Coordinates of C-alpha atoms in Angstrom, one line a residue:
Chain A
M74 CA 0.0 0.0 0.0
R75 CA 1.4 3.3 -1.1
I76 CA 0.9 6.4 1.1
I77 CA 0.4 9.7 -0.7
C78 CA 0.1 12.8 1.4
K79 CA -0.5 16.2 -0.1
D80 CA -0.5 19.6 1.7
L81 CA -1.6 18.0 5.0
S82 CA -2.1 20.6 7.8
F83 CA -3.4 20.0 11.2
S84 CA -4.1 22.0 14.3
Y85 CA -5.1 20.7 17.8
E86 CA -7.2 23.9 18.2
P87 CA -8.5 24.6 14.7
K88 CA -11.1 27.2 15.8
K89 CA -8.7 29.4 17.7
K90 CA -7.4 32.5 15.9
N91 CA -3.8 32.4 14.9
T92 CA -3.7 28.8 16.0
A93 CA -0.4 26.9 16.1
Y94 CA -0.2 24.1 13.5
A95 CA 1.1 20.7 14.5
L96 CA 1.4 19.9 10.8
E97 CA 1.8 22.4 8.1
N98 CA 1.6 21.6 4.4
V99 CA 3.2 18.2 4.7
S100 CA 3.6 16.4 1.4
L101 CA 5.2 13.0 1.4
T102 CA 4.9 9.8 -0.6
I103 CA 5.9 6.5 1.0
E104 CA 6.1 3.7 -1.5
E105 CA 5.0 0.1 -0.9
G106 CA 7.8 -2.0 0.6
E107 CA 9.8 0.9 2.0
F108 CA 11.6 0.9 5.3
F109 CA 10.9 4.5 6.1
G110 CA 12.2 6.6 9.0
I111 CA 10.8 9.8 10.5
I112 CA 13.0 11.8 12.7
G113 CA 12.6 15.2 14.5
H114 CA 12.8 16.5 18.0
T115 CA 10.0 16.4 20.5
G116 CA 7.0 18.4 19.2
S117 CA 8.1 18.5 15.6
G118 CA 4.9 16.8 14.5
K119 CA 6.1 13.2 14.0
S120 CA 3.4 11.6 16.2
T121 CA 0.6 13.8 14.7
F122 CA 1.7 12.7 11.3
I123 CA 1.7 9.0 12.0
Q124 CA -1.6 9.1 13.8
H125 CA -3.1 10.4 10.5
L126 CA -2.1 7.2 8.7
N127 CA -4.8 5.1 10.4
A128 CA -7.2 8.0 11.0
L129 CA -6.6 8.3 14.7
V130 CA -6.6 12.0 14.0
P131 CA -9.1 13.1 11.4
L132 CA -7.9 14.9 8.3
Q133 CA -8.4 18.7 8.6
S134 CA -7.0 19.9 5.3
G135 CA -5.0 18.4 2.5
E136 CA -5.2 15.0 1.0
L137 CA -4.2 11.6 2.3
L138 CA -4.4 8.4 0.4
V139 CA -3.4 5.1 2.1
G140 CA -3.5 2.4 -0.5
E141 CA -7.1 2.4 -1.8
F142 CA -8.4 4.3 1.2
D143 CA -9.1 8.0 0.8
L144 CA -8.9 9.6 4.3
D145 CA -11.0 12.6 3.5
T146 CA -13.7 12.7 6.2
K147 CA -16.2 14.0 3.6
N148 CA -15.8 10.9 1.6
K149 CA -19.0 8.8 1.8
Q150 CA -17.1 5.6 2.4
Y151 CA -14.9 7.2 5.2
K152 CA -16.6 5.8 8.3
K153 CA -17.4 2.5 6.6
N154 CA -13.7 2.1 5.7
L155 CA -12.2 2.9 9.0
K156 CA -12.2 -0.6 10.4
A157 CA -10.6 -2.1 7.2
L158 CA -8.1 0.7 7.2
R159 CA -7.0 0.2 10.7
S160 CA -6.6 -3.6 10.2
K161 CA -4.3 -2.8 7.3
V162 CA -2.3 0.0 9.1
G163 CA -0.9 -1.5 12.3
M164 CA 0.2 1.1 14.8
V165 CA 2.6 0.3 17.7
F166 CA 3.1 3.1 20.1
Q167 CA 6.1 3.9 22.4
Y168 CA 6.6 1.3 25.1
P169 CA 3.8 -0.9 23.8
E170 CA 4.4 -3.3 26.6
Y171 CA 2.6 -0.9 28.9
Q172 CA -0.6 -1.5 26.9
L173 CA -0.8 -5.2 27.6
F174 CA -3.8 -6.0 29.7
A175 CA -5.3 -9.4 29.2
E176 CA -4.9 -12.4 31.5
S177 CA -3.0 -14.5 29.0
V178 CA -0.7 -13.8 26.1
F179 CA -3.2 -15.5 23.8
E180 CA -6.1 -13.3 24.9
D181 CA -3.9 -10.2 24.5
V182 CA -2.8 -11.0 21.0
A183 CA -6.3 -12.1 20.0
F184 CA -8.0 -9.0 21.3
G185 CA -7.6 -6.8 18.2
L186 CA -8.3 -9.6 15.9
K187 CA -11.6 -10.4 17.5
N188 CA -12.6 -6.8 17.3
F189 CA -11.8 -6.5 13.7
Y190 CA -13.2 -9.8 12.6
P191 CA -15.9 -10.9 15.0
E192 CA -17.0 -13.5 12.5
L193 CA -13.8 -15.6 12.9
S194 CA -14.1 -19.1 14.4
L195 CA -12.0 -20.0 17.4
K196 CA -9.9 -22.2 15.2
Q197 CA -9.2 -19.4 12.8
I198 CA -8.3 -17.1 15.7
E199 CA -5.9 -19.7 17.1
Q200 CA -4.3 -20.1 13.8
K201 CA -3.7 -16.4 13.3
V202 CA -2.6 -15.8 16.9
K203 CA -0.1 -18.7 16.6
Y204 CA 1.2 -17.2 13.3
A205 CA 1.7 -13.7 14.9
I206 CA 3.4 -15.0 18.0
E207 CA 5.8 -17.1 16.0
L208 CA 6.4 -14.2 13.6
V209 CA 7.8 -12.1 16.5
G210 CA 10.1 -15.0 17.4
L211 CA 8.3 -16.4 20.5
N212 CA 7.3 -20.1 21.1
Y213 CA 3.5 -20.2 20.8
Y214 CA 3.0 -23.3 23.0
Q215 CA 5.4 -22.1 25.7
I216 CA 4.0 -18.6 26.0
K217 CA 0.3 -18.6 25.1
D218 CA -1.1 -19.3 28.5
K219 CA 1.3 -17.2 30.5
S220 CA 0.3 -13.9 32.0
P221 CA 1.9 -11.1 29.8
F222 CA 3.0 -9.5 33.1
D223 CA 5.3 -12.4 33.9
L224 CA 7.4 -11.9 30.8
S225 CA 10.6 -10.0 30.4
G226 CA 10.6 -6.5 28.9
G227 CA 11.8 -7.7 25.5
Q228 CA 9.2 -10.5 25.4
K229 CA 6.4 -8.1 26.5
R230 CA 7.3 -5.8 23.6
R231 CA 7.2 -8.7 21.2
V232 CA 3.8 -9.8 22.5
A233 CA 2.5 -6.2 22.0
I234 CA 3.8 -6.2 18.5
A235 CA 2.2 -9.6 17.8
G236 CA -1.1 -8.1 18.9
V237 CA -0.8 -5.6 16.0
L238 CA 0.7 -8.1 13.4
V239 CA -2.1 -10.5 14.0
T240 CA -4.5 -8.7 11.7
D241 CA -1.9 -9.0 8.9
P242 CA -1.4 -5.3 8.3
E243 CA 0.2 -4.1 5.1
I244 CA 1.8 -1.1 6.8
L245 CA 3.4 -1.3 10.2
V246 CA 4.0 2.0 12.0
M247 CA 6.2 2.0 15.1
D248 CA 6.9 4.9 17.4
E249 CA 10.4 4.5 19.0
P250 CA 10.6 0.8 18.5
V251 CA 13.9 0.2 20.2
A252 CA 13.8 2.7 23.0
G253 CA 14.8 1.1 26.3
L254 CA 16.1 -2.1 24.6
D255 CA 19.7 -3.4 25.0
P256 CA 21.9 -3.8 21.8
V257 CA 20.9 -7.5 21.4
G258 CA 17.2 -6.6 21.9
K259 CA 17.5 -3.8 19.4
K260 CA 19.1 -6.0 16.8
E261 CA 16.4 -8.7 17.2
L262 CA 13.6 -6.2 16.9
M263 CA 15.1 -4.6 13.8
D264 CA 15.6 -8.1 12.3
L265 CA 12.0 -8.8 13.0
L266 CA 10.9 -5.6 11.2
H267 CA 13.1 -6.4 8.2
S268 CA 11.6 -9.9 8.0
F269 CA 8.1 -8.5 8.2
K270 CA 9.0 -6.1 5.4
K271 CA 10.0 -9.0 3.1
G272 CA 6.5 -9.6 2.0
N273 CA 6.6 -6.2 0.2
K274 CA 5.1 -4.6 3.3
T275 CA 5.9 -1.1 4.5
V276 CA 7.6 -0.3 7.8
I277 CA 7.6 3.2 9.1
I278 CA 9.6 4.0 12.2
V279 CA 9.8 7.2 14.3
S280 CA 13.0 7.4 16.2
H281 CA 15.4 9.6 18.1
D282 CA 18.3 7.3 17.5
M283 CA 19.9 8.7 14.3
D284 CA 22.4 5.8 14.0
E285 CA 19.6 3.3 14.3
V286 CA 17.6 5.0 11.6
C287 CA 20.6 5.3 9.2
E288 CA 21.4 1.6 9.5
N289 CA 17.9 0.4 8.8
C290 CA 15.9 2.8 6.7
S291 CA 16.0 3.2 3.0
R292 CA 14.7 6.7 3.2
I293 CA 14.2 9.3 5.9
A294 CA 12.1 12.3 6.4
I295 CA 13.2 15.0 8.9
M296 CA 10.4 17.0 10.5
Q297 CA 10.8 20.4 12.1
G298 CA 8.0 22.6 13.4
G299 CA 5.3 20.6 11.8
K300 CA 7.0 20.6 8.4
V301 CA 8.9 18.0 6.5
V302 CA 12.2 19.8 5.9
K303 CA 14.2 17.0 4.2
V304 CA 13.5 13.7 2.6
G305 CA 15.9 11.2 1.1
K306 CA 18.4 8.5 1.6
P307 CA 20.3 8.7 5.0
S308 CA 23.5 9.8 3.2
E309 CA 21.6 12.6 1.4
V310 CA 19.7 13.8 4.4
F311 CA 22.6 14.0 6.9
T312 CA 25.0 16.2 4.9
E313 CA 24.6 18.8 7.6
L314 CA 23.0 18.9 11.0
P315 CA 19.3 19.2 10.2
D316 CA 18.2 20.7 13.5
E317 CA 20.0 21.8 16.6
N318 CA 17.8 19.5 18.7
L319 CA 19.1 16.4 16.9
E320 CA 22.6 15.1 16.5
L321 CA 24.3 13.7 13.4
P322 CA 24.8 10.0 13.2
V323 CA 28.4 9.2 14.1
V324 CA 29.3 8.2 10.6
A325 CA 27.7 11.2 9.0
R326 CA 29.6 13.4 11.4
L327 CA 32.9 11.8 10.5
K328 CA 32.2 11.9 6.8
N329 CA 31.3 15.6 6.9
A330 CA 34.4 16.5 8.9
L331 CA 36.6 14.7 6.4
K332 CA 34.9 16.4 3.6
T333 CA 36.0 19.8 4.9
K334 CA 39.6 18.5 4.7
G335 CA 39.0 17.5 1.1
V336 CA 38.5 13.8 1.8
E337 CA 35.4 12.5 0.2
I338 CA 34.2 9.2 1.7
D339 CA 31.4 7.7 -0.4
C340 CA 29.6 5.2 1.9
K341 CA 26.3 4.3 3.5
L342 CA 25.9 5.7 7.0
E343 CA 26.8 2.4 8.6
S344 CA 29.9 1.7 10.7
D345 CA 31.2 -1.2 8.8
D346 CA 30.7 0.4 5.4
F347 CA 32.5 3.5 6.6
I348 CA 35.4 1.5 7.9
E349 CA 35.8 -0.3 4.6
E350 CA 35.8 3.0 2.7
I351 CA 38.3 4.6 5.1
V352 CA 40.7 1.6 4.6
K353 CA 40.3 1.9 0.8
K354 CA 40.9 5.7 0.9
Y355 CA 43.9 5.3 3.2
K356 CA 45.6 2.7 0.9
E357 CA 44.9 4.8 -2.1
R358 CA 46.4 7.9 -0.6
N359 CA 49.4 6.0 0.7
G360 CA 50.0 4.8 -2.8
R361 CA 49.7 1.1 -1.8
Chain B
M70 CA 33.3 8.7 52.9
Q71 CA 31.4 5.6 52.1
A72 CA 27.9 6.3 50.8
I73 CA 26.6 2.9 49.9
K74 CA 27.6 -0.6 50.9
I75 CA 26.0 -3.7 49.4
E76 CA 27.0 -6.9 51.0
N77 CA 26.2 -10.2 49.2
A78 CA 22.7 -9.0 48.3
Y79 CA 20.3 -11.4 46.8
F80 CA 16.9 -10.5 45.3
S81 CA 14.3 -12.3 43.2
Y82 CA 10.9 -11.3 41.9
E83 CA 10.1 -14.9 41.3
E84 CA 11.3 -17.8 43.4
G85 CA 14.3 -19.5 41.8
H86 CA 15.0 -16.7 39.3
P87 CA 17.4 -14.3 41.0
A88 CA 17.4 -10.7 39.6
V89 CA 20.3 -9.8 41.8
N90 CA 22.5 -12.7 42.8
D91 CA 25.1 -12.2 45.5
I92 CA 26.2 -8.8 44.6
S93 CA 28.7 -6.8 46.7
L94 CA 29.5 -3.2 46.0
E95 CA 30.8 -0.1 47.7
I96 CA 30.2 3.4 46.5
N97 CA 31.9 6.5 47.9
Q98 CA 30.3 9.9 48.4
G99 CA 30.9 12.0 45.4
E100 CA 31.4 9.2 42.9
Y101 CA 29.8 9.1 39.5
I102 CA 28.8 5.6 38.8
A103 CA 27.2 4.2 35.6
I104 CA 25.6 0.8 35.7
V105 CA 25.2 -0.9 32.3
G106 CA 23.9 -4.3 31.3
K107 CA 21.4 -5.9 29.0
N108 CA 17.7 -6.0 29.8
G109 CA 17.0 -8.3 32.8
S110 CA 20.7 -8.2 34.0
G111 CA 19.7 -6.7 37.3
K112 CA 20.8 -3.1 36.9
S113 CA 17.4 -1.5 37.8
T114 CA 17.0 -3.9 40.7
I115 CA 20.3 -2.8 42.1
A116 CA 19.2 0.8 41.9
K117 CA 15.9 0.0 43.7
L118 CA 17.8 -1.9 46.4
I119 CA 19.8 1.2 47.2
N120 CA 16.9 3.4 48.2
G121 CA 14.9 0.7 49.8
L122 CA 12.2 0.4 47.2
L123 CA 13.2 -3.2 47.2
L124 CA 14.7 -5.1 50.1
P125 CA 17.3 -7.8 49.7
K126 CA 16.0 -11.3 50.4
S127 CA 19.4 -12.1 51.9
G128 CA 22.5 -10.0 52.4
K129 CA 22.5 -6.4 53.4
V130 CA 22.3 -2.9 51.8
S131 CA 23.3 0.1 53.8
V132 CA 23.2 3.8 53.0
F133 CA 25.5 6.0 55.1
G134 CA 25.5 3.2 57.6
L135 CA 21.7 2.8 57.8
D136 CA 20.3 -0.6 57.0
T137 CA 17.6 -0.4 54.3
S138 CA 15.9 -3.4 55.9
D139 CA 15.4 -1.4 59.1
K140 CA 11.8 0.0 58.8
K141 CA 12.6 2.9 61.1
Q142 CA 15.3 4.1 58.8
V143 CA 13.5 4.0 55.5
F144 CA 12.4 7.7 55.8
E145 CA 15.9 8.9 56.5
I146 CA 17.4 6.8 53.7
R147 CA 14.9 8.1 51.1
K148 CA 15.8 11.7 52.2
N149 CA 19.3 10.9 51.2
V150 CA 18.6 9.0 48.1
G151 CA 16.7 10.7 45.3
M152 CA 15.5 8.7 42.3
V153 CA 14.5 9.7 38.8
F154 CA 12.8 7.2 36.5
Q155 CA 12.4 6.7 32.8
N156 CA 9.2 8.4 32.0
P157 CA 9.0 12.1 33.0
D158 CA 5.2 12.1 32.7
N159 CA 4.9 9.6 35.5
Q160 CA 6.8 11.8 37.9
M161 CA 4.9 15.1 37.6
V162 CA 2.5 15.7 40.5
A163 CA 1.5 19.3 40.0
T164 CA 0.5 21.4 37.0
I165 CA 3.0 24.2 37.6
V166 CA 6.7 23.6 37.7
E167 CA 7.4 25.3 40.9
D168 CA 4.5 23.5 42.7
D169 CA 5.9 20.2 41.5
I170 CA 9.3 21.0 43.1
V171 CA 7.6 22.1 46.4
F172 CA 5.8 18.8 46.7
G173 CA 8.7 16.8 48.1
P174 CA 10.0 19.3 50.8
E175 CA 6.4 20.1 51.9
N176 CA 5.8 16.4 52.4
I177 CA 8.8 15.9 54.7
G178 CA 7.9 19.1 56.7
V179 CA 10.6 21.5 55.6
P180 CA 10.0 25.0 57.1
R181 CA 8.6 27.6 54.7
E182 CA 11.7 29.8 54.4
E183 CA 13.9 26.9 53.9
I184 CA 11.6 25.6 51.1
A185 CA 11.9 28.9 49.3
K186 CA 15.7 28.5 49.4
R187 CA 15.5 25.0 48.2
I188 CA 13.3 25.9 45.2
E189 CA 15.9 28.5 44.2
F190 CA 18.7 25.9 44.5
A191 CA 16.8 23.2 42.7
L192 CA 15.7 25.5 39.8
T193 CA 19.2 27.0 39.4
A194 CA 21.1 23.7 39.6
T195 CA 18.9 22.2 36.9
N196 CA 18.9 25.2 34.6
N197 CA 15.2 25.6 35.1
T198 CA 14.7 29.1 36.4
A199 CA 13.0 30.3 33.2
F200 CA 10.3 27.6 33.6
R201 CA 9.3 28.1 37.2
N202 CA 5.8 29.4 36.4
R203 CA 5.2 27.3 33.3
P204 CA 2.6 24.4 33.2
S205 CA 4.7 21.2 33.2
S206 CA 2.5 19.8 30.4
E207 CA 4.0 22.4 28.1
L208 CA 7.5 21.3 28.6
S209 CA 9.5 19.1 26.3
G210 CA 10.7 15.7 27.5
G211 CA 14.2 16.9 28.5
Q212 CA 12.7 19.9 30.3
K213 CA 10.3 17.7 32.2
Q214 CA 13.0 15.3 33.2
R215 CA 15.0 18.3 34.5
V216 CA 12.0 19.3 36.5
A217 CA 11.8 15.8 37.9
I218 CA 15.5 16.0 38.9
A219 CA 14.8 19.5 40.5
G220 CA 11.9 17.9 42.5
V221 CA 14.3 15.3 43.8
L222 CA 17.0 17.9 44.6
A223 CA 14.6 19.9 46.7
I224 CA 14.8 17.1 49.2
R225 CA 18.5 17.8 49.3
P226 CA 19.6 14.2 48.7
K227 CA 23.3 13.2 48.9
I228 CA 22.7 10.5 46.3
L229 CA 20.9 10.8 43.0
I230 CA 19.9 7.6 41.2
L231 CA 18.8 7.8 37.6
D232 CA 17.1 4.7 36.2
E233 CA 17.2 5.1 32.4
A234 CA 16.2 8.7 32.9
T235 CA 17.3 9.7 29.3
S236 CA 15.9 6.8 27.3
M237 CA 12.7 8.6 26.2
L238 CA 14.4 11.9 25.3
D239 CA 15.6 13.3 22.0
P240 CA 19.3 14.0 21.6
K241 CA 19.0 17.6 22.8
G242 CA 17.0 16.6 25.9
R243 CA 19.5 13.9 26.6
S244 CA 22.4 16.2 26.6
E245 CA 20.6 18.8 28.7
V246 CA 19.9 16.2 31.4
N247 CA 23.4 14.8 31.2
E248 CA 24.9 18.3 31.6
V249 CA 22.8 18.9 34.7
I250 CA 23.8 15.5 36.2
R251 CA 27.5 16.2 35.6
K252 CA 27.2 19.7 37.1
L253 CA 25.5 18.3 40.3
N254 CA 28.2 15.7 40.7
K255 CA 31.1 18.2 40.1
E256 CA 29.8 21.3 41.8
E257 CA 27.5 19.9 44.5
G258 CA 29.4 16.7 45.2
I259 CA 26.3 14.6 44.8
T260 CA 26.9 10.9 44.3
V261 CA 25.4 10.0 41.0
I262 CA 24.3 6.5 40.0
T263 CA 23.0 6.2 36.5
V264 CA 21.5 3.1 35.0
T265 CA 21.7 3.5 31.2
H266 CA 21.6 1.8 27.8
Y267 CA 23.6 4.5 26.2
M268 CA 27.2 3.5 26.3
E269 CA 28.2 7.1 25.5
E270 CA 26.7 8.2 28.8
A271 CA 28.9 5.7 30.7
L272 CA 31.9 7.5 29.4
F273 CA 31.2 10.4 31.8
A274 CA 31.3 8.2 34.9
D275 CA 34.2 7.7 37.3
R276 CA 33.4 4.0 37.4
V277 CA 31.4 1.8 35.1
I278 CA 29.7 -1.4 36.5
V279 CA 28.7 -4.0 34.0
T280 CA 26.0 -6.4 35.2
N281 CA 25.1 -9.7 33.7
S282 CA 22.7 -12.4 34.9
G283 CA 22.2 -10.7 38.2
Q284 CA 25.9 -10.3 39.0
I285 CA 28.6 -7.8 38.5
A286 CA 30.5 -9.1 35.5
F287 CA 33.3 -6.5 35.8
S288 CA 33.9 -2.9 36.6
G289 CA 36.4 -0.1 36.4
T290 CA 37.1 3.3 34.9
P291 CA 35.5 3.8 31.4
E292 CA 38.9 3.3 29.9
Q293 CA 39.4 -0.1 31.7
V294 CA 35.9 -1.3 31.0
F295 CA 35.7 -0.3 27.3
S296 CA 39.1 -1.8 26.6
R297 CA 37.5 -5.2 27.1
E298 CA 35.5 -5.3 23.9
K299 CA 35.0 -9.0 23.9
D300 CA 33.8 -9.1 27.5
I301 CA 31.4 -6.2 26.7
E302 CA 29.9 -8.2 23.8
A303 CA 29.7 -11.3 25.9
C304 CA 27.5 -9.4 28.3
G305 CA 25.1 -8.5 25.4
L306 CA 26.4 -4.9 25.1
C307 CA 28.4 -3.0 22.5
L308 CA 31.0 -0.3 22.5
P309 CA 30.2 3.3 21.9
R310 CA 30.0 3.5 18.1
A311 CA 33.0 5.8 17.6
M312 CA 35.1 3.5 19.7
Y313 CA 34.0 0.5 17.7
I314 CA 35.0 2.2 14.5
A315 CA 38.3 3.3 16.0
N316 CA 39.1 -0.2 17.2
R317 CA 38.6 -1.6 13.7
L318 CA 40.9 1.0 12.2
K319 CA 43.5 0.3 14.9
E320 CA 43.4 -3.4 13.9
K321 CA 44.1 -2.4 10.4
N322 CA 47.0 -0.3 11.5
I323 CA 45.4 2.8 10.2
L324 CA 45.1 4.4 13.6
D325 CA 47.8 4.2 16.3
K326 CA 47.0 1.3 18.7
N327 CA 47.7 3.6 21.7
L328 CA 45.5 6.4 20.5
K329 CA 42.8 7.3 23.1
C330 CA 39.6 7.4 21.2
Y331 CA 36.3 7.1 23.0
T332 CA 34.0 9.8 21.6
A333 CA 33.0 10.8 18.1
Q334 CA 34.8 14.1 18.7
E335 CA 38.1 12.3 19.3
L336 CA 37.7 10.0 16.4
E337 CA 36.8 13.0 14.1
S338 CA 40.1 14.8 15.1
A339 CA 42.2 11.7 14.7
L340 CA 40.8 10.9 11.2
C341 CA 41.2 14.5 10.1
E342 CA 44.7 14.7 11.3
L343 CA 45.5 11.3 9.6
F344 CA 44.2 12.3 6.2
V345 CA 45.8 15.8 6.3
K346 CA 49.2 14.1 6.8
I347 CA 49.0 11.6 4.0

């Protein structure tokens, strides 16, 4: 599902005179199958933007198409489509493990599914829940009857994600997916997102971790004051510090500094790629 | 002066699964300690044992000689040990910044004039004076977290524990909070214990403690700890990114093996210097 957003503006107090806009003329297209990153400091409009994608915030002005769904509230099909839209656009908020509530992992994961598809038989539900739990790398039989509150932090987060993946969304939106996870947990979660994406599905992450974003996303949008100020590949976006509230990814910082000394390092913004290029450049310069 | 002494402490949330397993640790007044370790390694549990939020099931934890298991001392201990948690929104009790800071000292019955002084101190020490009359809901994450620290400071603790206090903040918020913590440690002599996932933050500490499976795997100055790359990885952690890159370049004889290179800043200078020469 492709996302096309044109001149999207949004205010939390639309009737107020001289109101502040949380989003201002945001235009952005996210292609099917992209691993897309959105960065920006607190209050830059990231959350407001992603909440538009499954109509948690209604469209005020501008256009927003998510796959075949037109999110214009004046559209006759709008209300009727909401449920289908939300089952296709999975949204995982920050620290989703705090949203677990059911008595067992099975019930927690099945909750959304039952709401979206009340007609499903118990057998079908079981099948889908099992699929989702295994997709997030957990053992279905070992975990399904446990209380979600007895799990470790990393497991809880996976269960919460399974509860979103269970409706088989086409687009997965995650707000700060790796905040609070250790390096191994981060890597596992990112691997999970990459494997989800393989079926030509779209992953959109919002993150404060510039290095994380660079290493995983094919394209990035930087938001500032409700506007998208830059969009592109990580190496295109981080040619300079985009915003004083953010920091450059380490590799971008090194690349940019070397550039001022006349040394062009052409690499992705990933540690290992950078190291390889430095070695090459060093040998080249040393005439070896 | 010794601030904290943990002797063979054991704690489990669930029978047979120790979260902290026979840990012993001594921390001196004025030290800056970073505790790092993977999820579930026991680092937050250690933090909670220190201010008596959790009590060891065996062993002993004492703060300035006071046993945390002694019920009569809990109040005294908590006055000395302030704690700041991950989510700033969960720590705000009042709508206006100043009211939020007053809450703690009022609760422990600090006289009025003294409270006024403490507010000034807490606001200044956390670079918050400009926000004193602002609704806390209007603040950014980093600002809120600084208010949370101010609220704790108004109790005048000798020890400040931060349990992943920067993990929900953006880079600017994170550096604001870190700056305040360093200042409190240096200028006010407050003992700082920070539990963190950001290896870069551990570089500021006097001593880094690495936890693994409920035990202290190893500890030392940031230099000592981060020179053990294999051990760090074995504990499920990784080096600060700049250091990782520097180490690989050292292995390839591009950077001098003895070069000190922990931060992005240091690596940047080293690389620029190198390429200007050749």
